[in-house]
Amino acid sequence: MRKLWVVLFLFLTACGPTAVSDVVYVFDKDNPDHMTDVSFFLEGTAASVNVSLDDGETWHSCNEVIGTLWTCPLEGVTVTDDMSMRVEVKQ
């Protein structure tokens, strides 16, 4: 089984950095090397949230589920050994 190492990089917003917690990755049941979604909680509210899993080359828009819970549909994301997650929060 492949280990997924995640490093969170938070972009500063007008109000300062925002903490991310309880990150959950959803893998494709037919191909576990692909991710279909990532969800997490933010420390506070946000107007928009985006994530990147390839050092900022590709960004995926996230949707607010309820309160501070966000989910991000991922398309075409293959798990790699050196993968990291960047979260962009705009307030």
mmCIF file of N, CA and C in Angstrom:
data_model
loop_
_atom_site.group_PDB
_atom_site.id
_atom_site.type_symbol
_atom_site.label_atom_id
_atom_site.label_comp_id
_atom_site.label_asym_id
_atom_site.label_seq_id
_atom_site.Cartn_x
_atom_site.Cartn_y
_atom_site.Cartn_z
ATOM 1 N N MET A 1 0.840 -1.171 0.000
ATOM 2 C CA MET A 1 0.000 0.000 0.000
ATOM 3 C C MET A 1 0.889 1.239 0.000
ATOM 4 N N ARG A 2 0.567 2.188 -0.818
ATOM 5 C CA ARG A 2 1.318 3.426 -0.960
ATOM 6 C C ARG A 2 0.941 4.392 0.154
ATOM 7 N N LYS A 3 1.940 5.031 0.736
ATOM 8 C CA LYS A 3 1.699 6.045 1.754
ATOM 9 C C LYS A 3 1.521 7.381 1.070
ATOM 10 N N LEU A 4 0.606 8.171 1.568
ATOM 11 C CA LEU A 4 0.370 9.505 1.025
ATOM 12 C C LEU A 4 0.819 10.525 2.062
ATOM 13 N N TRP A 5 1.879 11.242 1.744
ATOM 14 C CA TRP A 5 2.373 12.281 2.636
ATOM 15 C C TRP A 5 1.748 13.592 2.213
ATOM 16 N N VAL A 6 1.200 14.299 3.158
ATOM 17 C CA VAL A 6 0.532 15.556 2.842
ATOM 18 C C VAL A 6 1.149 16.671 3.659
ATOM 19 N N VAL A 7 1.552 17.693 2.966
ATOM 20 C CA VAL A 7 2.048 18.894 3.613
ATOM 21 C C VAL A 7 1.093 20.009 3.234
ATOM 22 N N LEU A 8 0.563 20.678 4.228
ATOM 23 C CA LEU A 8 -0.393 21.745 3.969
ATOM 24 C C LEU A 8 0.326 23.078 3.887
ATOM 25 N N PHE A 9 0.131 23.779 2.801
ATOM 26 C CA PHE A 9 0.639 25.125 2.638
ATOM 27 C C PHE A 9 -0.571 26.039 2.578
ATOM 28 N N LEU A 10 -0.642 26.982 3.463
ATOM 29 C CA LEU A 10 -1.783 27.883 3.506
ATOM 30 C C LEU A 10 -1.367 29.246 2.993
ATOM 31 N N PHE A 11 -2.121 29.774 2.072
ATOM 32 C CA PHE A 11 -1.840 31.103 1.576
ATOM 33 C C PHE A 11 -2.403 32.123 2.559
ATOM 34 N N LEU A 12 -1.654 33.174 2.787
ATOM 35 C CA LEU A 12 -2.121 34.211 3.688
ATOM 36 C C LEU A 12 -3.318 34.917 3.079
ATOM 37 N N THR A 13 -4.287 35.177 3.905
ATOM 38 C CA THR A 13 -5.455 35.930 3.482
ATOM 39 C C THR A 13 -5.372 37.301 4.128
ATOM 40 N N ALA A 14 -6.343 38.121 3.897
ATOM 41 C CA ALA A 14 -6.353 39.462 4.485
ATOM 42 C C ALA A 14 -6.341 39.385 6.009
ATOM 43 N N CYS A 15 -6.867 38.328 6.566
ATOM 44 C CA CYS A 15 -6.951 38.174 8.016
ATOM 45 C C CYS A 15 -5.849 37.278 8.574
ATOM 46 N N GLY A 16 -4.894 36.884 7.764
ATOM 47 C CA GLY A 16 -3.819 36.012 8.234
ATOM 48 C C GLY A 16 -4.046 34.582 7.802
ATOM 49 N N PRO A 17 -3.179 33.662 8.252
ATOM 50 C CA PRO A 17 -3.310 32.262 7.850
ATOM 51 C C PRO A 17 -4.547 31.598 8.452
ATOM 52 N N THR A 18 -5.044 30.602 7.767
ATOM 53 C CA THR A 18 -6.215 29.852 8.210
ATOM 54 C C THR A 18 -5.819 28.403 8.412
ATOM 55 N N ALA A 19 -6.162 27.830 9.558
ATOM 56 C CA ALA A 19 -5.823 26.432 9.844
ATOM 57 C C ALA A 19 -6.780 25.488 9.128
ATOM 58 N N VAL A 20 -6.233 24.363 8.682
ATOM 59 C CA VAL A 20 -7.002 23.294 8.044
ATOM 60 C C VAL A 20 -6.904 22.070 8.945
ATOM 61 N N SER A 21 -8.041 21.372 9.140
ATOM 62 C CA SER A 21 -8.020 20.182 10.000
ATOM 63 C C SER A 21 -8.902 19.085 9.419
ATOM 64 N N ASP A 22 -8.752 17.898 9.975
ATOM 65 C CA ASP A 22 -9.581 16.732 9.633
ATOM 66 C C ASP A 22 -9.659 16.485 8.129
ATOM 67 N N VAL A 23 -8.504 16.411 7.491
ATOM 68 C CA VAL A 23 -8.443 16.182 6.044
ATOM 69 C C VAL A 23 -8.816 14.738 5.745
ATOM 70 N N VAL A 24 -9.728 14.552 4.780
ATOM 71 C CA VAL A 24 -10.170 13.218 4.365
ATOM 72 C C VAL A 24 -10.008 13.115 2.849
ATOM 73 N N TYR A 25 -9.294 12.080 2.421
ATOM 74 C CA TYR A 25 -9.107 11.822 0.994
ATOM 75 C C TYR A 25 -10.007 10.673 0.578
ATOM 76 N N VAL A 26 -10.636 10.820 -0.596
ATOM 77 C CA VAL A 26 -11.479 9.762 -1.138
ATOM 78 C C VAL A 26 -10.787 9.237 -2.395
ATOM 79 N N PHE A 27 -10.549 7.924 -2.400
ATOM 80 C CA PHE A 27 -9.875 7.286 -3.517
ATOM 81 C C PHE A 27 -10.888 6.556 -4.386
ATOM 82 N N ASP A 28 -10.591 6.482 -5.659
ATOM 83 C CA ASP A 28 -11.437 5.770 -6.617
ATOM 84 C C ASP A 28 -11.461 4.292 -6.237
ATOM 85 N N LYS A 29 -12.654 3.739 -6.060
ATOM 86 C CA LYS A 29 -12.770 2.339 -5.625
ATOM 87 C C LYS A 29 -12.242 1.372 -6.682
ATOM 88 N N ASP A 30 -12.315 1.762 -7.953
ATOM 89 C CA ASP A 30 -11.828 0.888 -9.022
ATOM 90 C C ASP A 30 -10.334 1.071 -9.307
ATOM 91 N N ASN A 31 -9.795 2.212 -8.913
ATOM 92 C CA ASN A 31 -8.374 2.487 -9.126
ATOM 93 C C ASN A 31 -7.859 3.308 -7.940
ATOM 94 N N PRO A 32 -7.386 2.663 -6.900
ATOM 95 C CA PRO A 32 -6.966 3.369 -5.689
ATOM 96 C C PRO A 32 -5.740 4.268 -5.864
ATOM 97 N N ASP A 33 -5.148 4.296 -7.051
ATOM 98 C CA ASP A 33 -4.063 5.246 -7.322
ATOM 99 C C ASP A 33 -4.608 6.622 -7.718
ATOM 100 N N HIS A 34 -5.923 6.733 -7.842
ATOM 101 C CA HIS A 34 -6.551 8.007 -8.189
ATOM 102 C C HIS A 34 -7.419 8.510 -7.037
ATOM 103 N N MET A 35 -7.354 9.809 -6.800
ATOM 104 C CA MET A 35 -8.217 10.444 -5.798
ATOM 105 C C MET A 35 -9.403 11.078 -6.507
ATOM 106 N N THR A 36 -10.569 11.012 -5.863
ATOM 107 C CA THR A 36 -11.760 11.623 -6.447
ATOM 108 C C THR A 36 -12.179 12.887 -5.709
ATOM 109 N N ASP A 37 -11.870 12.979 -4.417
ATOM 110 C CA ASP A 37 -12.272 14.136 -3.605
ATOM 111 C C ASP A 37 -11.320 14.296 -2.431
ATOM 112 N N VAL A 38 -11.280 15.515 -1.903
ATOM 113 C CA VAL A 38 -10.634 15.781 -0.618
ATOM 114 C C VAL A 38 -11.566 16.728 0.140
ATOM 115 N N SER A 39 -11.736 16.469 1.434
ATOM 116 C CA SER A 39 -12.584 17.300 2.283
ATOM 117 C C SER A 39 -11.816 17.697 3.527
ATOM 118 N N PHE A 40 -12.166 18.836 4.104
ATOM 119 C CA PHE A 40 -11.485 19.315 5.304
ATOM 120 C C PHE A 40 -12.300 20.429 5.947
ATOM 121 N N PHE A 41 -11.939 20.750 7.172
ATOM 122 C CA PHE A 41 -12.534 21.862 7.897
ATOM 123 C C PHE A 41 -11.550 23.018 7.910
ATOM 124 N N LEU A 42 -12.064 24.238 7.814
ATOM 125 C CA LEU A 42 -11.256 25.437 7.963
ATOM 126 C C LEU A 42 -11.469 26.011 9.353
ATOM 127 N N GLU A 43 -10.507 26.759 9.825
ATOM 128 C CA GLU A 43 -10.605 27.388 11.140
ATOM 129 C C GLU A 43 -11.707 28.451 11.164
ATOM 130 N N GLY A 44 -11.921 29.134 10.067
ATOM 131 C CA GLY A 44 -12.932 30.188 9.999
ATOM 132 C C GLY A 44 -13.672 30.132 8.678
ATOM 133 N N THR A 45 -14.408 31.162 8.403
ATOM 134 C CA THR A 45 -15.186 31.224 7.170
ATOM 135 C C THR A 45 -14.304 31.654 6.000
ATOM 136 N N ALA A 46 -14.785 31.401 4.800
ATOM 137 C CA ALA A 46 -14.050 31.775 3.597
ATOM 138 C C ALA A 46 -15.027 32.072 2.475
ATOM 139 N N ALA A 47 -14.634 32.957 1.579
ATOM 140 C CA ALA A 47 -15.444 33.258 0.407
ATOM 141 C C ALA A 47 -15.202 32.220 -0.688
ATOM 142 N N SER A 48 -13.945 31.792 -0.819
ATOM 143 C CA SER A 48 -13.629 30.751 -1.797
ATOM 144 C C SER A 48 -12.391 29.980 -1.329
ATOM 145 N N VAL A 49 -12.333 28.716 -1.753
ATOM 146 C CA VAL A 49 -11.228 27.832 -1.377
ATOM 147 C C VAL A 49 -10.829 27.019 -2.600
ATOM 148 N N ASN A 50 -9.527 26.858 -2.798
ATOM 149 C CA ASN A 50 -8.978 26.039 -3.879
ATOM 150 C C ASN A 50 -7.868 25.170 -3.305
ATOM 151 N N VAL A 51 -7.653 24.004 -3.913
ATOM 152 C CA VAL A 51 -6.551 23.138 -3.498
ATOM 153 C C VAL A 51 -5.709 22.758 -4.711
ATOM 154 N N SER A 52 -4.432 22.535 -4.443
ATOM 155 C CA SER A 52 -3.515 22.025 -5.449
ATOM 156 C C SER A 52 -2.780 20.840 -4.851
ATOM 157 N N LEU A 53 -2.625 19.805 -5.636
ATOM 158 C CA LEU A 53 -1.908 18.617 -5.200
ATOM 159 C C LEU A 53 -0.638 18.394 -6.012
ATOM 160 N N ASP A 54 -0.253 19.407 -6.802
ATOM 161 C CA ASP A 54 0.942 19.287 -7.653
ATOM 162 C C ASP A 54 1.783 20.564 -7.606
ATOM 163 N N ASP A 55 2.017 21.040 -6.413
ATOM 164 C CA ASP A 55 2.864 22.225 -6.196
ATOM 165 C C ASP A 55 2.349 23.480 -6.888
ATOM 166 N N GLY A 56 1.042 23.614 -6.983
ATOM 167 C CA GLY A 56 0.455 24.839 -7.518
ATOM 168 C C GLY A 56 0.297 24.894 -9.017
ATOM 169 N N GLU A 57 0.576 23.806 -9.713
ATOM 170 C CA GLU A 57 0.419 23.806 -11.170
ATOM 171 C C GLU A 57 -1.043 23.718 -11.580
ATOM 172 N N THR A 58 -1.821 22.907 -10.862
ATOM 173 C CA THR A 58 -3.238 22.732 -11.155
ATOM 174 C C THR A 58 -4.028 23.026 -9.886
ATOM 175 N N TRP A 59 -5.076 23.838 -10.004
ATOM 176 C CA TRP A 59 -5.917 24.181 -8.851
ATOM 177 C C TRP A 59 -7.315 23.626 -9.056
ATOM 178 N N HIS A 60 -7.901 23.115 -7.971
ATOM 179 C CA HIS A 60 -9.259 22.567 -7.983
ATOM 180 C C HIS A 60 -10.131 23.412 -7.069
ATOM 181 N N SER A 61 -11.269 23.841 -7.581
ATOM 182 C CA SER A 61 -12.207 24.635 -6.786
ATOM 183 C C SER A 61 -12.903 23.757 -5.766
ATOM 184 N N CYS A 62 -13.156 24.334 -4.609
ATOM 185 C CA CYS A 62 -13.822 23.603 -3.533
ATOM 186 C C CYS A 62 -15.213 24.182 -3.305
ATOM 187 N N ASN A 63 -16.069 23.373 -2.700
ATOM 188 C CA ASN A 63 -17.440 23.778 -2.402
ATOM 189 C C ASN A 63 -17.674 23.706 -0.902
ATOM 190 N N GLU A 64 -18.315 24.735 -0.378
ATOM 191 C CA GLU A 64 -18.672 24.725 1.037
ATOM 192 C C GLU A 64 -19.822 23.752 1.246
ATOM 193 N N VAL A 65 -19.654 22.807 2.145
ATOM 194 C CA VAL A 65 -20.692 21.822 2.424
ATOM 195 C C VAL A 65 -21.661 22.404 3.449
ATOM 196 N N ILE A 66 -21.125 22.755 4.601
ATOM 197 C CA ILE A 66 -21.902 23.398 5.656
ATOM 198 C C ILE A 66 -20.926 23.995 6.663
ATOM 199 N N GLY A 67 -21.183 25.202 7.069
ATOM 200 C CA GLY A 67 -20.308 25.852 8.035
ATOM 201 C C GLY A 67 -18.893 25.983 7.517
ATOM 202 N N THR A 68 -17.959 25.341 8.191
ATOM 203 C CA THR A 68 -16.546 25.431 7.791
ATOM 204 C C THR A 68 -16.042 24.151 7.128
ATOM 205 N N LEU A 69 -16.950 23.259 6.738
ATOM 206 C CA LEU A 69 -16.591 22.029 6.027
ATOM 207 C C LEU A 69 -16.590 22.296 4.524
ATOM 208 N N TRP A 70 -15.466 21.962 3.887
ATOM 209 C CA TRP A 70 -15.308 22.142 2.443
ATOM 210 C C TRP A 70 -14.963 20.815 1.793
ATOM 211 N N THR A 71 -15.426 20.620 0.551
ATOM 212 C CA THR A 71 -15.063 19.443 -0.230
ATOM 213 C C THR A 71 -14.615 19.902 -1.616
ATOM 214 N N CYS A 72 -13.640 19.194 -2.148
ATOM 215 C CA CYS A 72 -13.051 19.573 -3.426
ATOM 216 C C CYS A 72 -13.069 18.372 -4.367
ATOM 217 N N PRO A 73 -13.874 18.414 -5.421
ATOM 218 C CA PRO A 73 -13.843 17.336 -6.404
ATOM 219 C C PRO A 73 -12.515 17.380 -7.163
ATOM 220 N N LEU A 74 -11.910 16.241 -7.324
ATOM 221 C CA LEU A 74 -10.623 16.147 -8.008
ATOM 222 C C LEU A 74 -10.801 15.344 -9.277
ATOM 223 N N GLU A 75 -10.287 15.858 -10.363
ATOM 224 C CA GLU A 75 -10.374 15.132 -11.617
ATOM 225 C C GLU A 75 -8.969 14.946 -12.161
ATOM 226 N N GLY A 76 -8.625 13.728 -12.485
ATOM 227 C CA GLY A 76 -7.327 13.450 -13.069
ATOM 228 C C GLY A 76 -6.165 13.503 -12.085
ATOM 229 N N VAL A 77 -6.428 13.274 -10.802
ATOM 230 C CA VAL A 77 -5.356 13.320 -9.796
ATOM 231 C C VAL A 77 -4.884 11.903 -9.494
ATOM 232 N N THR A 78 -3.630 11.633 -9.802
ATOM 233 C CA THR A 78 -3.006 10.354 -9.511
ATOM 234 C C THR A 78 -2.090 10.525 -8.310
ATOM 235 N N VAL A 79 -2.156 9.599 -7.373
ATOM 236 C CA VAL A 79 -1.340 9.659 -6.168
ATOM 237 C C VAL A 79 0.124 9.415 -6.542
ATOM 238 N N THR A 80 1.001 10.277 -6.014
ATOM 239 C CA THR A 80 2.435 10.120 -6.217
ATOM 240 C C THR A 80 3.120 10.068 -4.856
ATOM 241 N N ASP A 81 4.346 9.579 -4.835
ATOM 242 C CA ASP A 81 5.085 9.439 -3.576
ATOM 243 C C ASP A 81 5.433 10.772 -2.930
ATOM 244 N N ASP A 82 5.563 11.820 -3.717
ATOM 245 C CA ASP A 82 5.973 13.115 -3.170
ATOM 246 C C ASP A 82 4.846 14.143 -3.206
ATOM 247 N N MET A 83 3.613 13.691 -3.142
ATOM 248 C CA MET A 83 2.455 14.563 -3.240
ATOM 249 C C MET A 83 2.316 15.445 -2.003
ATOM 250 N N SER A 84 1.924 16.682 -2.220
ATOM 251 C CA SER A 84 1.615 17.587 -1.123
ATOM 252 C C SER A 84 0.356 18.368 -1.493
ATOM 253 N N MET A 85 -0.325 18.896 -0.502
ATOM 254 C CA MET A 85 -1.553 19.640 -0.749
ATOM 255 C C MET A 85 -1.372 21.087 -0.335
ATOM 256 N N ARG A 86 -1.729 21.987 -1.217
ATOM 257 C CA ARG A 86 -1.736 23.420 -0.920
ATOM 258 C C ARG A 86 -3.189 23.866 -0.881
ATOM 259 N N VAL A 87 -3.504 24.685 0.086
ATOM 260 C CA VAL A 87 -4.865 25.198 0.236
ATOM 261 C C VAL A 87 -4.816 26.709 0.109
ATOM 262 N N GLU A 88 -5.629 27.244 -0.809
ATOM 263 C CA GLU A 88 -5.732 28.689 -0.996
ATOM 264 C C GLU A 88 -7.083 29.127 -0.455
ATOM 265 N N VAL A 89 -7.070 30.017 0.524
ATOM 266 C CA VAL A 89 -8.297 30.503 1.154
ATOM 267 C C VAL A 89 -8.421 31.991 0.887
ATOM 268 N N LYS A 90 -9.548 32.398 0.321
ATOM 269 C CA LYS A 90 -9.830 33.828 0.103
ATOM 270 C C LYS A 90 -11.028 34.215 0.950
ATOM 271 N N GLN A 91 -10.869 35.316 1.637
ATOM 272 C CA GLN A 91 -11.955 35.753 2.534
ATOM 273 C C GLN A 91 -12.673 36.953 2.004
#
